[in-house]
Coordinates of C-alpha atoms and ligand atoms in Angstrom, one line a residue:
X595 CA 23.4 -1.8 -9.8
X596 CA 22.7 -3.9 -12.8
X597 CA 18.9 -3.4 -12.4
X598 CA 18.7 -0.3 -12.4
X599 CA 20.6 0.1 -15.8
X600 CA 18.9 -2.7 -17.4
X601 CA 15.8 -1.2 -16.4
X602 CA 16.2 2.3 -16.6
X603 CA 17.9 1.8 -19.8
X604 CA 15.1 -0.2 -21.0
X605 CA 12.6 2.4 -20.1
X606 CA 14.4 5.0 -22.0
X607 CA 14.4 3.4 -25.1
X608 CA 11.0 2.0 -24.5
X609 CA 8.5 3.9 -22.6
X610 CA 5.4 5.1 -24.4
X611 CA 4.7 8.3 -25.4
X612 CA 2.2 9.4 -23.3
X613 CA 1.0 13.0 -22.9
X614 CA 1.6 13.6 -19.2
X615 CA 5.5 12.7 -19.7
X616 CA 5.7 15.5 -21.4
X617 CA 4.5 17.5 -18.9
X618 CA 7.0 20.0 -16.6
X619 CA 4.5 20.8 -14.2
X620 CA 3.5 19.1 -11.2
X621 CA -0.3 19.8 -11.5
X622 CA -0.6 17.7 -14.8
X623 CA 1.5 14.9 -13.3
X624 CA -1.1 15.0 -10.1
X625 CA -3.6 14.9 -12.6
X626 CA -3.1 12.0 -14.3
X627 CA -1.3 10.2 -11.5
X628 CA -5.2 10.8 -10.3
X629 CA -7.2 9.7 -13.2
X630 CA -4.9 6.6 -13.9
X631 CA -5.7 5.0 -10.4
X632 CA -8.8 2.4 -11.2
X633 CA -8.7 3.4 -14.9
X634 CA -6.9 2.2 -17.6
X635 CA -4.1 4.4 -19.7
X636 CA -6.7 4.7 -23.1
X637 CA -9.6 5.6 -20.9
X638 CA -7.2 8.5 -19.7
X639 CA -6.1 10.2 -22.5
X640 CA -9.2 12.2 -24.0
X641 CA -10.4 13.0 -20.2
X642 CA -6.5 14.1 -19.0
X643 CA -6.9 16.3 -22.4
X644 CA -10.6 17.4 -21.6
X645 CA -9.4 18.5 -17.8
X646 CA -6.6 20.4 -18.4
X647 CA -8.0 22.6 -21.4
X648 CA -10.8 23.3 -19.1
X649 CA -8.7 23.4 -15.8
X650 CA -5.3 24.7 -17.2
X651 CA -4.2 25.4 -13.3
X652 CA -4.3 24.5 -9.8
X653 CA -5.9 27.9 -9.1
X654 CA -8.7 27.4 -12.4
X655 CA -9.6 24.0 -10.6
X656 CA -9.7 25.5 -6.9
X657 CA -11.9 28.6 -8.5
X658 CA -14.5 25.9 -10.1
X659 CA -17.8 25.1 -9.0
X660 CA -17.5 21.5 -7.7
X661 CA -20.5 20.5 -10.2
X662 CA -18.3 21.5 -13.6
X663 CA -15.4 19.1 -12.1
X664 CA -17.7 16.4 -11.7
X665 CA -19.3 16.6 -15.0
X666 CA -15.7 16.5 -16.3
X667 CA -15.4 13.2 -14.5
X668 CA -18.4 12.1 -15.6
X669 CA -17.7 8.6 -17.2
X670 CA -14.4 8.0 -15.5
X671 CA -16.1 6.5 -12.1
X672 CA -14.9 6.7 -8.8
X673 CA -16.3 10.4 -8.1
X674 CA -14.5 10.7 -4.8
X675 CA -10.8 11.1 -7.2
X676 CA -12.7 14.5 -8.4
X677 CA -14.0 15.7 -5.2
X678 CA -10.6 15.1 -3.4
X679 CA -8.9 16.7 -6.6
X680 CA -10.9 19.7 -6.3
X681 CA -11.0 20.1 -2.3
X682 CA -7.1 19.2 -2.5
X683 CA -6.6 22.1 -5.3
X684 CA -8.4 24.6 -2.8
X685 CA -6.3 23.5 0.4
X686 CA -2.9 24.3 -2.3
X687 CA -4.2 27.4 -3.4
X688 CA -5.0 28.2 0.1
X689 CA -1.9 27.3 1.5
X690 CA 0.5 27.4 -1.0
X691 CA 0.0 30.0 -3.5
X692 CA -1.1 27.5 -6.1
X693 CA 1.7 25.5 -6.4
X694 CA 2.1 21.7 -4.7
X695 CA 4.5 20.9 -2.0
X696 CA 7.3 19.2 -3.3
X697 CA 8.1 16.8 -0.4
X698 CA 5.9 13.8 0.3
X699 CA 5.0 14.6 3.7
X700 CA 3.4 17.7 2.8
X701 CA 1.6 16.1 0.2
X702 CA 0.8 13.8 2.3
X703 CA -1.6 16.6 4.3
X704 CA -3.6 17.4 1.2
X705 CA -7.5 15.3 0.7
X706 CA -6.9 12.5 -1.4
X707 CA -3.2 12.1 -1.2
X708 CA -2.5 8.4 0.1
X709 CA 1.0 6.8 -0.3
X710 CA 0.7 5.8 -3.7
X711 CA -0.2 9.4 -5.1
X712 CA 2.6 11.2 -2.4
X713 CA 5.4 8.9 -3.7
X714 CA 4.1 9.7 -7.1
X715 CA 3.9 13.2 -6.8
X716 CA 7.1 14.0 -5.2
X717 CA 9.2 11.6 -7.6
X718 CA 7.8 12.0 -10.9
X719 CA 7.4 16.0 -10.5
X720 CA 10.1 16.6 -7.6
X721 CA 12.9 13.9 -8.3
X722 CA 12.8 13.5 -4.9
X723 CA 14.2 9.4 -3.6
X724 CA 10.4 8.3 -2.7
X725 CA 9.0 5.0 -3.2
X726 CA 5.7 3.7 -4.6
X727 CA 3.3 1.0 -5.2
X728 CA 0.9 0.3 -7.3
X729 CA -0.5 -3.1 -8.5
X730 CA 2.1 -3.3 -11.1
X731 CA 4.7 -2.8 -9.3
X732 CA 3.4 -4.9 -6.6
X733 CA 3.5 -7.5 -9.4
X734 CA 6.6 -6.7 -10.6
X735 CA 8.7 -6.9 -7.2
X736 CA 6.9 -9.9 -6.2
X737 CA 7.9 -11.4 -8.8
X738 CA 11.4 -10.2 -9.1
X739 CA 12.1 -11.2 -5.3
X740 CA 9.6 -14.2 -5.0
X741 CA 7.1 -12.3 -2.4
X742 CA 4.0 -14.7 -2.0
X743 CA 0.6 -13.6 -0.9
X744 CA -2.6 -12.8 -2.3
X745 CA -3.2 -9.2 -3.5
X746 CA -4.2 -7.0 -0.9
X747 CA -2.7 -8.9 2.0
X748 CA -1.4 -6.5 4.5
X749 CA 2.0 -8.8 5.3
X750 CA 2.8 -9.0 1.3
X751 CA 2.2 -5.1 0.5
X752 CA 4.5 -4.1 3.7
X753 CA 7.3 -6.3 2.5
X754 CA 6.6 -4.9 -1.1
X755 CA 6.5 -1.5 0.7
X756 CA 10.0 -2.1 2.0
X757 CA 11.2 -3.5 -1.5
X758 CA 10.1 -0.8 -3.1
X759 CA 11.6 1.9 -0.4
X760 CA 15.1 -0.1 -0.4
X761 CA 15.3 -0.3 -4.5
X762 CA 14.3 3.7 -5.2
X763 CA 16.7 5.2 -7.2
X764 CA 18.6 8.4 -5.8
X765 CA 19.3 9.3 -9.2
X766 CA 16.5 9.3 -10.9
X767 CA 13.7 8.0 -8.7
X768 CA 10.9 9.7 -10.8
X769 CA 11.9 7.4 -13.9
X770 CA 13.2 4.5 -11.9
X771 CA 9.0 4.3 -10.0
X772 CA 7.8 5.0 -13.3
X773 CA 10.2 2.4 -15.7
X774 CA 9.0 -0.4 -12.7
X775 CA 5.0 0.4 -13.5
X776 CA 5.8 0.8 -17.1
X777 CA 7.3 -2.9 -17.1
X778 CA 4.3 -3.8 -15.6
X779 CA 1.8 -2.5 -17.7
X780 CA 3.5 -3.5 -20.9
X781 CA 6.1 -6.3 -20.2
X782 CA 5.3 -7.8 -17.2
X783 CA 1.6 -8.7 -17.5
X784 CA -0.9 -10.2 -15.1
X785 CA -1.7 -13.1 -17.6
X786 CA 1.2 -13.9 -20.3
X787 CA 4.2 -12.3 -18.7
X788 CA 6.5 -11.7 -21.5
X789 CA 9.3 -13.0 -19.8
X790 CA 11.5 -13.3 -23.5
X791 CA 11.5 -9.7 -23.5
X792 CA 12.3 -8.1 -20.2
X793 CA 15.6 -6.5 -19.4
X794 CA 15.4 -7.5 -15.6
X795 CA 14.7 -11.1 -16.5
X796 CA 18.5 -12.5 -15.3
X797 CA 17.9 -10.9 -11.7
X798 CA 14.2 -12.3 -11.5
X799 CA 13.2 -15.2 -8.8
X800 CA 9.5 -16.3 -10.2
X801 CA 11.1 -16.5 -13.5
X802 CA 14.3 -18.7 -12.3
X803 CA 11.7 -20.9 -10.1
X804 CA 9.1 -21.0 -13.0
X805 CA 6.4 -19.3 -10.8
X806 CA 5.7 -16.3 -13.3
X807 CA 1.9 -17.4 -13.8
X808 CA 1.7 -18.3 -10.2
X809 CA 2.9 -15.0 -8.4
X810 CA 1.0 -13.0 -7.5
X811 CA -1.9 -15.3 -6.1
X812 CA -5.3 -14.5 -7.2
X813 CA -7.0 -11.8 -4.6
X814 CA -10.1 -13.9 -2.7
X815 CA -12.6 -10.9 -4.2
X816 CA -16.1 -10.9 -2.1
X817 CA -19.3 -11.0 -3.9
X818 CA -20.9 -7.7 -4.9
X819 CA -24.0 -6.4 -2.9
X820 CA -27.1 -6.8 -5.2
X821 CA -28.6 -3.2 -4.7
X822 CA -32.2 -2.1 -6.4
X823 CA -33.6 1.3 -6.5
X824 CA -36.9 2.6 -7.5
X825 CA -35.8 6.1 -9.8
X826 CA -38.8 9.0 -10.1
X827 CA -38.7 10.8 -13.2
X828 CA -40.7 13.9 -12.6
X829 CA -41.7 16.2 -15.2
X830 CA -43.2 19.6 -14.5
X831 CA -43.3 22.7 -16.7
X832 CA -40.4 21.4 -18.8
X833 CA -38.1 20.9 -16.2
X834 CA -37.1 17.3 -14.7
X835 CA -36.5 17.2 -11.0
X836 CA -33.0 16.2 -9.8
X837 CA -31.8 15.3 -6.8
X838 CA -27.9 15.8 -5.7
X839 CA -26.3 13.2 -3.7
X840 CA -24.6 13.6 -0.2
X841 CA -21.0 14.5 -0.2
X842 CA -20.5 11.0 1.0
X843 CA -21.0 8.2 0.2
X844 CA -21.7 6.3 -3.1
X845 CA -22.0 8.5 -6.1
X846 CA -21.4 11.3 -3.4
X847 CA -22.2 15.0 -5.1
X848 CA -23.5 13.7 -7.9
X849 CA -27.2 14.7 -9.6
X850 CA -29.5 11.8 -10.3
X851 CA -33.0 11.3 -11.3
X852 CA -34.9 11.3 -7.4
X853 CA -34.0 7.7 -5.9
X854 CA -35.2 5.1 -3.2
X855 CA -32.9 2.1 -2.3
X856 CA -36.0 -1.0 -2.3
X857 CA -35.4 -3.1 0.5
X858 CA -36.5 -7.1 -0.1
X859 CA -40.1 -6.3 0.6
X860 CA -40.6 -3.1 -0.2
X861 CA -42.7 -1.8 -3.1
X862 CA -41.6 1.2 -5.1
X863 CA -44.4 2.9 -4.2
X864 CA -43.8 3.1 -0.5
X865 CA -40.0 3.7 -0.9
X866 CA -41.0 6.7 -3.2
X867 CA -43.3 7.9 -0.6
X868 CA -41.1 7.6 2.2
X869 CA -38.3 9.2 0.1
X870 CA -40.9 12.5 -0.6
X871 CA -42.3 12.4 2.4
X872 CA -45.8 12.2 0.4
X873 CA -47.5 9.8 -2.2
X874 CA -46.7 10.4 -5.4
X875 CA -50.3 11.3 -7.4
X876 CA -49.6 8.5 -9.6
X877 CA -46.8 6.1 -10.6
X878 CA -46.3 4.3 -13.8
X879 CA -43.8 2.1 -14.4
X880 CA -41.2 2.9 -17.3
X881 CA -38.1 0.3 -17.6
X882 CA -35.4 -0.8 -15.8
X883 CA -31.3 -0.7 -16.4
X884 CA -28.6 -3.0 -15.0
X885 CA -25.1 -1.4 -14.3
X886 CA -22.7 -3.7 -12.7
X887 CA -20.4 -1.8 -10.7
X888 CA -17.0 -2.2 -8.6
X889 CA -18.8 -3.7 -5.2
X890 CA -22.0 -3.6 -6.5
X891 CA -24.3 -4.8 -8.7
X892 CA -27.3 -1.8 -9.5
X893 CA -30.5 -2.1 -10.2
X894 CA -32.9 0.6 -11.4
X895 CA -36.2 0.5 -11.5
X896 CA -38.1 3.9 -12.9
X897 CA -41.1 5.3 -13.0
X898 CA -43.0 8.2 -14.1
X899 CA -44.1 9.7 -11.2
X900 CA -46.8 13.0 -10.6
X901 CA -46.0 14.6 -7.2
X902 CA -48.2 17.7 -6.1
X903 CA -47.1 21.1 -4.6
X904 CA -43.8 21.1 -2.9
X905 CA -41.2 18.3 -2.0
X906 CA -38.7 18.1 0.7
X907 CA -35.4 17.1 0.1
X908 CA -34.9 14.5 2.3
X909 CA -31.3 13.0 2.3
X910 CA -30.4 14.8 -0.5
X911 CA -28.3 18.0 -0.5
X912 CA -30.8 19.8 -3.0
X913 CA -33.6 19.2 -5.0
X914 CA -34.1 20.7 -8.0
X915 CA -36.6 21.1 -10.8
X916 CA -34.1 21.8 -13.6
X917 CA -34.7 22.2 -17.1
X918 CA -34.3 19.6 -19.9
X919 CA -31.8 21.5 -22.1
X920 CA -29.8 22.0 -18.5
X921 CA -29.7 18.2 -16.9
X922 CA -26.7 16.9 -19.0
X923 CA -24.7 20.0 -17.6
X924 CA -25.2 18.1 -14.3
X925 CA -22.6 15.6 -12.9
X926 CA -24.4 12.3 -13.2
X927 CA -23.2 8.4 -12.4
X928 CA -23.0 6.7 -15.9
X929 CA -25.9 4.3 -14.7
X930 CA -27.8 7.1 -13.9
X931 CA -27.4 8.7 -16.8
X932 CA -27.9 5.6 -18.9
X933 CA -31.2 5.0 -16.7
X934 CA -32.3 8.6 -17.8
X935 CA -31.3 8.1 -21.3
X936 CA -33.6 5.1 -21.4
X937 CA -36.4 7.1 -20.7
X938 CA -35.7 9.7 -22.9
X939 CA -35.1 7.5 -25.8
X940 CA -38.1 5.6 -25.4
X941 CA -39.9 8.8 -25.0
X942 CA -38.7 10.1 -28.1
X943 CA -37.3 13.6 -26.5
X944 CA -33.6 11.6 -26.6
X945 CA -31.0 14.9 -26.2
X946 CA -28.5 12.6 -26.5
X947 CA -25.8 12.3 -29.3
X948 CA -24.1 8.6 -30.6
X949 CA -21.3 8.3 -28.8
X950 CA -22.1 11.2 -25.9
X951 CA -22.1 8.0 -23.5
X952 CA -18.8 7.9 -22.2
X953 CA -18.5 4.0 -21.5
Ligands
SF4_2453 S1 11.2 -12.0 -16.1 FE1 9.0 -12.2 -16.4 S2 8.1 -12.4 -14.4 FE2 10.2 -11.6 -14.1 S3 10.0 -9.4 -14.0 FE3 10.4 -9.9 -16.1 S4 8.4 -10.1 -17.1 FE4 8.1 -10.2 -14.9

């Protein structure tokens, strides 16, 4: 088939060097196949590095308190890649001695493991004839074959689906799903398609109809939820009370300074009360920090707040008076963490390095 020699010739010569190719094991491949959904390839790197020195195995990961896997994520975003990593490595040690099923159905059964990550899995690490999908091979097959729609829309990613599933290579299919995402990522670009140098660019529709720039259409993205929180920083005896997130949910598992979403009318004060189920013994206002995030854009308010005696933990999994020299062991949001920063800074008791901010 002339694409898949132009292409998978083109990959051989020009694929980057990137430390998970060299990997033999499927774990690492998971790994990064993991970290490089929502993030981009140099983000990766040091944090793929970072993991695997500190979770050489499936079994070392399975065997970790959840709480040293999240602070390994810290920076990376998207917690619930971590958690599903970590309760996905227990379910394989569980079930299968520590090693990954090599057949995408299996993988299938594991937390965390959609479509994309199966296909992934079982190709790259199994050279087994799987298909897969991501955005830039969505972009790259609709543009190859003309496939209009918006990103996202469920008609175009089932006929991109069933592109994808017909073209797999039974040869090589772990090279032939990664040369496609490579081309993407380096040749066949969202903005400035560099058309002049792709090896697939005889077979290509969008390219023969001059609708490069125009497929994909642009996703219809809704506007982000304007969220505020009032955030208590507590001290008592040295030690800074932390609060660790439901498993759920939006920055689920994670440790954060005590925190109150503030509905249009509310005042902090109220929301802190409600959230302690007591008053706080006084409340001062300290700063605010402004994270935009995926869906959302967050607002935190803080304040240096006195409580008395004891205080439940409300919707939180634990609450816990930890001390300073402990609280950057705990897995933290980045705007948490920038919010606590803040405060420390401003304080003058920063513990916190140049650079320790991972974005
Ligand atoms: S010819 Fe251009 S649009 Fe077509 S696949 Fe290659 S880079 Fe993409």
């Amino acid at each position: 088939m002339p694409l898949h020699d132009a292409l998978l010739r083109w990959f051989d010569r020009h694929q980057r060097d990137l430390p998970w190719r060299q990997a033999k094991e499927p774990y690492p491949i998971w790994l990064s196949e993991v970290m490089l959904q929502q993030t981009q390839v140099a983000t990766v790197i040091p944090y793929y590095r970072r993991f695997l020195a500190r979770f050489p195995t499936v079994n070392d990961l399975a065997n970790a308190p959840l709480d040293d896997v999240l602070s390994q994520w810290k920076g990376l975003g998207y917690y619930s890649r971590a958690r599903n990593l970590h309760r996905a490595a227990k379910a394989i040690a569980e079930k299968h001695h520590g090693q990954l099923p090599s057949t995408a159905v299996e993988l299938l059964e594991l937390p965390g493991f959609g479509r994309y990550t199966a296909g992934a899995v079982a190709s790259i690490a199994f050279n087994q004839p799987v298909a897969l999908v991501d955005g830039n091979v969505a972009r790259v097959l609709a543009r190859l074959y003309a496939v209009e729609g918006a990103t996202g829309e469920k008609l175009r990613e089932a006929k991109l689906w069933a592109k994808a599933a017909e073209l797999v290579s039974l040869e090589r299919p772990g090279d032939w799903n990664q040369a496609l995402m490579e081309l993407g990522a380096t040749v066949c670009l969202p903005k400035g398609a560099r058309c002049g140098e792709c090896p697939v660019r005889d077979e290509c529709q969008a390219q023969a109809t001059g609708r490069v720039e125009a497929i994909p259409a642009p996703k219809v993205r809704a506007p982000r939820k304007a969220l505020r929180w009032a955030v208590a920083f507590c001290e008592r005896d040295g030690k800074l009370l932390l609060g660790q997130r439901p498993a759920k949910g939006l920055f689920g598992g994670l440790w954060e300074l005590p925190s109150a979403e503030l509905a249009a009318k509310s005042t902090a004060a109220a929301a802190l009360t409600k959230l302690f189920g007591k008053k706080p013994r006084t409340l001062t206002r300290l700063g605010k920090t402004h994270r935009t995030l995926t869906h959302r854009e967050l607002t935190l308010e803080v304040y240096r707040v006195q409580l008395t005696g004891a205080v439940a933990a409300g919707a939180y999994q634990a609450l816990e008076w930890v001390p300073h020299a402990e609280v950057s062991k705990r897995g933290m949001s980045t705007a948490m963490r920038s919010a606590l920063d803040d405060v420390l800074t401003s304080s003058g008791k920063s513990r916190k390095p140049a650079g320790a901010r991972a974005r």
